[in-house]
Coordinates of C-alpha atoms and ligand atoms in Angstrom, one line a residue:
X10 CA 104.7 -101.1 11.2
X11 CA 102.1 -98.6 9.7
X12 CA 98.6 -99.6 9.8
X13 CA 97.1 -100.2 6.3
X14 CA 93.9 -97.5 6.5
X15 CA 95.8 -94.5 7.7
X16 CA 99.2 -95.7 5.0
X17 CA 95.6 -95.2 2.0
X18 CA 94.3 -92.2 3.9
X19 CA 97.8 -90.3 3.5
X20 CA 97.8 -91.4 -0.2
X21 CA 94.5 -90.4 -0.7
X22 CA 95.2 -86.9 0.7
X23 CA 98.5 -86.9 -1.7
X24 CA 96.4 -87.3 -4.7
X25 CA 93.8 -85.0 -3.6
X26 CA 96.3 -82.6 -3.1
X27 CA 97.4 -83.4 -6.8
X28 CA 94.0 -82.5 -8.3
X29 CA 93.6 -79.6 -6.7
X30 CA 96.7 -78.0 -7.7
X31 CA 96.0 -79.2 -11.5
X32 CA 92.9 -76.9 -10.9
X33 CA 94.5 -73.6 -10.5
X34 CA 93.4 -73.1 -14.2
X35 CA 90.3 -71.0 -15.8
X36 CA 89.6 -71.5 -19.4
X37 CA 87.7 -68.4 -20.6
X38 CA 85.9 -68.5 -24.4
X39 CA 85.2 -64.8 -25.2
X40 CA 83.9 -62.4 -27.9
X41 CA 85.5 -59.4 -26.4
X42 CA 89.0 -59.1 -27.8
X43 CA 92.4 -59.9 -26.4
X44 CA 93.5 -56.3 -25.5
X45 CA 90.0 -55.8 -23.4
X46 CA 90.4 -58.7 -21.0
X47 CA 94.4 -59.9 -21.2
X48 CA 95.0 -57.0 -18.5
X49 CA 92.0 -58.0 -16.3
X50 CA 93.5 -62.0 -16.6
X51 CA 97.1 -60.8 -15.7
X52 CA 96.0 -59.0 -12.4
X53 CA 94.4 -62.2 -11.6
X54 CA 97.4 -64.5 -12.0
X55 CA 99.8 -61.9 -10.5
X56 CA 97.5 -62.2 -7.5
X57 CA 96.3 -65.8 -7.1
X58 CA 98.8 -67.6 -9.4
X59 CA 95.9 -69.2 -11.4
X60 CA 96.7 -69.3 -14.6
X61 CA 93.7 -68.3 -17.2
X62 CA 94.0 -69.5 -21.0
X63 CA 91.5 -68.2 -22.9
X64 CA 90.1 -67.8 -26.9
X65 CA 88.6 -65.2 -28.8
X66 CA 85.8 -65.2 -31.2
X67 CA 82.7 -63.9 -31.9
X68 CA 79.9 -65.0 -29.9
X69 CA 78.0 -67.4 -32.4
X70 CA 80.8 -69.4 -32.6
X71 CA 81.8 -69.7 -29.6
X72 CA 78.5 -70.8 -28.1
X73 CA 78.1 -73.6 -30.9
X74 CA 81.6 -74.6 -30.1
X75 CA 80.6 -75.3 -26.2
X76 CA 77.6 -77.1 -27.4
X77 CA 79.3 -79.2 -29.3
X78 CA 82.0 -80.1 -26.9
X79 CA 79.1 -81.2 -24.6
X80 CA 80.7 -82.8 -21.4
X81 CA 83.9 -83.2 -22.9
X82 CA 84.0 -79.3 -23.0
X83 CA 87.1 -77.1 -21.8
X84 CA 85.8 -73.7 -21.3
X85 CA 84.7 -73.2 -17.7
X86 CA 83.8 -69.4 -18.7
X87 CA 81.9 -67.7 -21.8
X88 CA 82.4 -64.2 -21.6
X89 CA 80.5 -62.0 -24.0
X90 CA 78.6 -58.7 -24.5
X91 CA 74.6 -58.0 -24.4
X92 CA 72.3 -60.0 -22.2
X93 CA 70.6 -60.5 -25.4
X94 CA 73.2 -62.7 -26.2
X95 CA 73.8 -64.4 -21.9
X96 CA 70.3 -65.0 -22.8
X97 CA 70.7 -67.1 -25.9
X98 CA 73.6 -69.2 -24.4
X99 CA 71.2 -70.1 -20.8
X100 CA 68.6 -70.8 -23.7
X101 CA 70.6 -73.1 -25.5
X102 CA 71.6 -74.7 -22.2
X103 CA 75.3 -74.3 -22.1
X104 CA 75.8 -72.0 -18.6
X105 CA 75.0 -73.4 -15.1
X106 CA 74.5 -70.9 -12.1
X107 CA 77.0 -69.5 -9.9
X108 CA 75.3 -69.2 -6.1
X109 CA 78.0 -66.9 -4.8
X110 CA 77.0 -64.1 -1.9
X111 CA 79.8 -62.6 -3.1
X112 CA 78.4 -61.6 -6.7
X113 CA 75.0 -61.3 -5.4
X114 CA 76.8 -58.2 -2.7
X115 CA 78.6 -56.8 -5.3
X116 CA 76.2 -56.8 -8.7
X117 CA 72.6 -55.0 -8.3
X118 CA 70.1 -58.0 -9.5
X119 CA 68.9 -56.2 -12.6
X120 CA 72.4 -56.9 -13.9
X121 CA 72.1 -61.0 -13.6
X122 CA 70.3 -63.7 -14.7
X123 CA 67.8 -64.7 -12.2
X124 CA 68.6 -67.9 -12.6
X125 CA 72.1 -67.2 -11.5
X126 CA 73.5 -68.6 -14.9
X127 CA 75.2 -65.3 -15.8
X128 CA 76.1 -61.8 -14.5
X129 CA 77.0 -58.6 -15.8
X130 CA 80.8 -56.9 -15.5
X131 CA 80.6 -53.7 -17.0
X132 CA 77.6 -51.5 -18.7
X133 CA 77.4 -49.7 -21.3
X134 CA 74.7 -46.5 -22.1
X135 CA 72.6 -47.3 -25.5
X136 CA 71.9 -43.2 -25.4
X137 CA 71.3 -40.4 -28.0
X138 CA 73.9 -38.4 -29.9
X139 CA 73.5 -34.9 -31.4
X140 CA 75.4 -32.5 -34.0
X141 CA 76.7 -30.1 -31.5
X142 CA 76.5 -27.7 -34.5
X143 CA 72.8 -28.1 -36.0
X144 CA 70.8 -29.7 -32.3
X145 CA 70.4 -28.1 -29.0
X146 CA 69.8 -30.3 -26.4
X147 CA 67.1 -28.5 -25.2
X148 CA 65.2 -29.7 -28.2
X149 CA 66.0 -33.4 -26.6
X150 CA 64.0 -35.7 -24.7
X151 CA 63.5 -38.9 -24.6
X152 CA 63.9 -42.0 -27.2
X153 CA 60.6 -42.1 -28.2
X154 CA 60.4 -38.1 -29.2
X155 CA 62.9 -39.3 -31.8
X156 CA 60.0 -40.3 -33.9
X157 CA 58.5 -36.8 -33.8
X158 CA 57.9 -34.9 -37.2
X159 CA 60.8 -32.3 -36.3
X160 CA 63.5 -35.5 -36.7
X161 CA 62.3 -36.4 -40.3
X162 CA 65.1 -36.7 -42.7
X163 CA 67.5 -35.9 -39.6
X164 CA 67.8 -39.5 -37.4
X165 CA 70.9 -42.1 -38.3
X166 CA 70.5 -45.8 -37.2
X167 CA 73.0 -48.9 -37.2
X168 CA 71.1 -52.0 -38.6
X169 CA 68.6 -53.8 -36.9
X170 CA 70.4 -57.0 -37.1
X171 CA 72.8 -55.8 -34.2
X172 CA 71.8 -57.5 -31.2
X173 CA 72.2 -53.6 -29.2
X174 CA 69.2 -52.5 -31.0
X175 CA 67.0 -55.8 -30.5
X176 CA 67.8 -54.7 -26.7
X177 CA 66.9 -51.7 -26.7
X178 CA 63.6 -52.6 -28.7
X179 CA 63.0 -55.5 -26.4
X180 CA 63.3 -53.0 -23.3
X181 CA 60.6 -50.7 -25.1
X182 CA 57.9 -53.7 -25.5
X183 CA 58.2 -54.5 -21.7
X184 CA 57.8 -50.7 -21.0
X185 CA 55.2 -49.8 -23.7
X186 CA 53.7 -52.9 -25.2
X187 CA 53.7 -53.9 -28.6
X188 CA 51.4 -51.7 -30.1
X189 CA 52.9 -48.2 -28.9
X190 CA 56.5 -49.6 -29.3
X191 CA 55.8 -50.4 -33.2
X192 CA 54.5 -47.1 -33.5
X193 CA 57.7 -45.4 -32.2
X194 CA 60.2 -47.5 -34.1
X195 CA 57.9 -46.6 -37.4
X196 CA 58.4 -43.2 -36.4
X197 CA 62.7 -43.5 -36.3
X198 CA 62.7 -45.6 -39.5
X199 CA 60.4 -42.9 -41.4
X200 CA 62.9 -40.2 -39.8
X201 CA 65.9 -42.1 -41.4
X202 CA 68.4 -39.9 -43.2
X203 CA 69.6 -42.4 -45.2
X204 CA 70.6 -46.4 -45.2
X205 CA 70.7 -47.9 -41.2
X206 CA 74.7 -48.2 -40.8
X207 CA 76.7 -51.3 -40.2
X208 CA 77.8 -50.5 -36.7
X209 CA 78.1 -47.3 -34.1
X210 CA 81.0 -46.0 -35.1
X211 CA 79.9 -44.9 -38.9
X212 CA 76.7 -43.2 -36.7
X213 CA 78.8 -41.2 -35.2
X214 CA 80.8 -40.4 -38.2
X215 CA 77.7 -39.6 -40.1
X216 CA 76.8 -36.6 -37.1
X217 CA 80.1 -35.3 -37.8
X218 CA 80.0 -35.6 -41.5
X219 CA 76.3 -33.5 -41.6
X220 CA 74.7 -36.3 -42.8
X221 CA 72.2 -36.6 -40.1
X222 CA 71.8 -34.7 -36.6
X223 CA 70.9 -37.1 -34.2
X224 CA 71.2 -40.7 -33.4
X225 CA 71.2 -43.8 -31.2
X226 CA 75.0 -45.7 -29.8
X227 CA 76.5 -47.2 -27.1
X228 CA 78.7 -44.9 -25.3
X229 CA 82.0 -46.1 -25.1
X230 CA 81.9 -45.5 -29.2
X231 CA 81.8 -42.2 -27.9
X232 CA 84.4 -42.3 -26.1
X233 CA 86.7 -43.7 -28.3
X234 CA 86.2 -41.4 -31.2
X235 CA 86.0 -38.4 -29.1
X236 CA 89.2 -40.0 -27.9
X237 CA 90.6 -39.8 -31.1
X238 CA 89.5 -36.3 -32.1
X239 CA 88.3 -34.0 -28.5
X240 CA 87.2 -31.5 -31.5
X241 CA 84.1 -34.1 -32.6
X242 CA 81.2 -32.0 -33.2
X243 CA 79.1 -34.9 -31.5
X244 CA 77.5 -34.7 -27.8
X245 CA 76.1 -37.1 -25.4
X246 CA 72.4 -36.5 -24.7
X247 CA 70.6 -38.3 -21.8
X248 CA 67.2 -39.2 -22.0
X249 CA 64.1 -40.1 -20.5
X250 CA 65.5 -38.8 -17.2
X251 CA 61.7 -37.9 -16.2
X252 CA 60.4 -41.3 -16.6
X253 CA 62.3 -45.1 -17.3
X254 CA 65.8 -44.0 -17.8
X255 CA 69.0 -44.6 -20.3
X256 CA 68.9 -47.7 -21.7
X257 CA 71.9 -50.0 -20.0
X258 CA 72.8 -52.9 -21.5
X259 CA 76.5 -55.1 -20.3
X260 CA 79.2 -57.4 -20.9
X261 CA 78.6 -60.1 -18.9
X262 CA 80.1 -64.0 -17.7
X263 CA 78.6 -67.4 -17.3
X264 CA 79.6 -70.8 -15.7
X265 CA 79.7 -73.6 -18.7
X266 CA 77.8 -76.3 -17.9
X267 CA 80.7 -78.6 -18.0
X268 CA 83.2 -76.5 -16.6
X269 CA 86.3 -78.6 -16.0
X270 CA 87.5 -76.2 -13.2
X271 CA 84.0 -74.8 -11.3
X272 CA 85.6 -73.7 -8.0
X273 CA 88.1 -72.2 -9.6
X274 CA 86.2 -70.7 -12.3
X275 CA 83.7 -69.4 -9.6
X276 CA 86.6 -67.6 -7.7
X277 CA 87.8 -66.0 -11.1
X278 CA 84.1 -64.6 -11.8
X279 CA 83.7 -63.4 -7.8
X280 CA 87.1 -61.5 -8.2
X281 CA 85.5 -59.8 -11.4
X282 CA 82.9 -58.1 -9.6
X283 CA 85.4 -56.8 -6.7
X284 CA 86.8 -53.5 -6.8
X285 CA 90.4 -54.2 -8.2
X286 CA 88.8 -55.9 -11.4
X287 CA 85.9 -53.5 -12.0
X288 CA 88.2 -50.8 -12.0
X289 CA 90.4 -52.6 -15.0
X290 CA 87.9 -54.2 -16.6
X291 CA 85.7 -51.3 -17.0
X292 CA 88.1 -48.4 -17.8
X293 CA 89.7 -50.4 -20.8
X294 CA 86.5 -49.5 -22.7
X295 CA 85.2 -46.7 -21.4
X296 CA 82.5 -48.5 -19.9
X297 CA 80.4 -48.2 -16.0
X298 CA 81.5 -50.9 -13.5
X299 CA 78.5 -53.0 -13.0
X300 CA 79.6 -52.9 -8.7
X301 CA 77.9 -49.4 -8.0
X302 CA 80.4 -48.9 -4.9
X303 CA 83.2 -48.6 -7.7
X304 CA 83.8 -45.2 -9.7
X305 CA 83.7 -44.8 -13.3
X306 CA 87.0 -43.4 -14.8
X307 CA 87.3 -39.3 -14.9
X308 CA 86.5 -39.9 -19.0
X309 CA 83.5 -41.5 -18.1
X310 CA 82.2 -39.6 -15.5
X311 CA 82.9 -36.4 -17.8
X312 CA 79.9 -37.4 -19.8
X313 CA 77.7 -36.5 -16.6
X314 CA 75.4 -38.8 -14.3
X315 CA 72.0 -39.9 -15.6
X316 CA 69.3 -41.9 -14.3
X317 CA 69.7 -45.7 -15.7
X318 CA 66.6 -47.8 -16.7
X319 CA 66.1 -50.0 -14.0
X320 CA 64.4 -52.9 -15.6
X321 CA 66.2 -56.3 -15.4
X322 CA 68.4 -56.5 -18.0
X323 CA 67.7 -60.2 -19.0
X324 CA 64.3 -58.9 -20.2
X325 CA 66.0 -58.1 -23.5
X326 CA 66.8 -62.1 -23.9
X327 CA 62.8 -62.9 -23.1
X328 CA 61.5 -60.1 -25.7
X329 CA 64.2 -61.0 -28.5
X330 CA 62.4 -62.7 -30.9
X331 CA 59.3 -60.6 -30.2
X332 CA 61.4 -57.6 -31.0
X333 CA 63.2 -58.7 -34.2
X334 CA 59.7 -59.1 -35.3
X335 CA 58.4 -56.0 -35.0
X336 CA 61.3 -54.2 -36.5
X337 CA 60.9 -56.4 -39.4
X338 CA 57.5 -55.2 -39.4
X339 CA 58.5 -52.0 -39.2
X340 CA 61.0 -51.4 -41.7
X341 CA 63.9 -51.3 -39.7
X342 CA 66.9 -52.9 -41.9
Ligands
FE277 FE1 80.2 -53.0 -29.2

């Protein structure tokens, strides 16, 4: 006859097993579309098995959504773009960190939270565009010379409501101050061509068009119009490459506070910043891996290298609200 502890030791083992099997699940909520992360999800499952379900929605939403499922949440995972916006969600207390050795080797520090509650996947260049047909780039420098006299009448902006251009201002008060910074983005706004645009795209298309010569987007825009049409009289431009750098901003992932599955979660987000992922994840938009040991695609790397800011990324969170100020202040729509 079987001894009574080790007869509730093997059942204990049994239902442990149980759980842990029920946990080869990852809930993702994210604001980057379907056809931008299903790919990245599928390699995953083909490899481990685990099983990802996930929703899409814009950010807002999604964020109030984990709030209000508090501890009875089921996303283990928000994924979304701009630390501006990581920042808002560890503000509103709905991440908790991931200590992983494994993300902390593979993504450069400026890319994460400090407090660990999210990291960045992929980054993206807020840079300058120019008509190919009215600009040399020779007559390019850096962001700031956009707000010189020789731009008036010639500069196209998207609004100031988009959380990419509260970044970018955010990055500029931590480099600059708030004086000097309010001073430059009065510069670009007296320099508009006409009405700040409702998103990168139409900035682009405004180049092209002749409506303006230069302007301010994120890259893989770029590279999705020039994509579409290799003819686009639009180019790349690189600035500040003798002082701070490009402006990089990312996508980025955080551990919900309530996370039903943690572990496995945690071993989702540590695969993300490996090699295999990277690749995926980043080439789907034409974006930079945020691991610097993996390549950009050819596409990418056609635009050229460049010097990147270097200032920690999450500084565009902290400065938020100070920056939506001063472009208030300064006219920018
Ligand atoms: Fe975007």
């Amino acid at each position: 006859m079987l001894p009574r502890k080790p007869l509730l030791a093997v059942l204990a083992l049994t239902l442990l097993g149980g759980t842990a099997q029920a946990a080869d699940e990852v809930v993702v909520y994210s604001s980057r579309i379907d056809e931008l992360i299903k790919p990245v999800f599928d390699a995953y499952t083909a490899k481990t098995g685990t099983q990802i379900k996930f929703i899409t929605d814009k950010e807002a939403p999604l964020m109030q959504r984990i709030k209000a499922e508090g501890e009875n949440g089921v996303a283990d995972l928000l994924l979304t773009v701009d630390a501006g916006n990581l920042w808002q969600a560890e503000q509103m207390g709905i991440l908790q960190p991931i200590k992983s050795d494994i993300i902390d080797k593979n993504i450069p520090p400026q890319y994460r939270a400090s407090s660990h509650d999210w990291t960045g996947l992929s980054l993206r260049a807020r840079t300058i565009i120019y008509s190919t047909e009215r600009v040399k780039p020779e007559e390019l420098s850096t962001y700031e010379a956009l707000a010189d006299k020789q731009w008036e009448g010639r500069l196209c902006l998207r609004t100031a409501k988009k959380v990419y251009n509260q970044s970018l201002t955010a990055t500029m008060i931590e480099t600059h101050g708030e004086a000097k910074t309010e001073q430059i983005i009065k510069g670009w706004v007296n320099n508009l061509s006409t009405d700040v645009f409702s998103d990168d795209n139409a900035v682009i298309q405004a180049i092209a068009a002749g409506q303006c010569d230069v302007g301010v987007v994120n890259t893989y825009y770029y590279g999705r119009l020039h994509n579409q049409n290799p003819q686009l009289p639009v180019k790349i431009f690189w600035p500040n490459q003798g002082d701070r750098g490009v402006h990089v901003n990312l996508s980025g992932i955080g551990l919900t506070k309530h996370a039903p599955h943690p572990e496995a979660a945690k071993k989702l987000v540590e695969w993300m910043t490996g090699e295999q992922a990277q690749k995926l994840f980043a080439d789907i938009n034409q974006e930079f891996p945020a691991n610097p040991k993996v390549k950009p695609s050819d596409e990418v790397a056609a635009w050229g290298s460049f010097k990147a800011d270097s200032i920690p990324v999450e500084v565009a969170g902290k400065r938020q609200a100070e920056a939506i100020r001063l472009m208030d202040r300064a006219g920018w729509n």
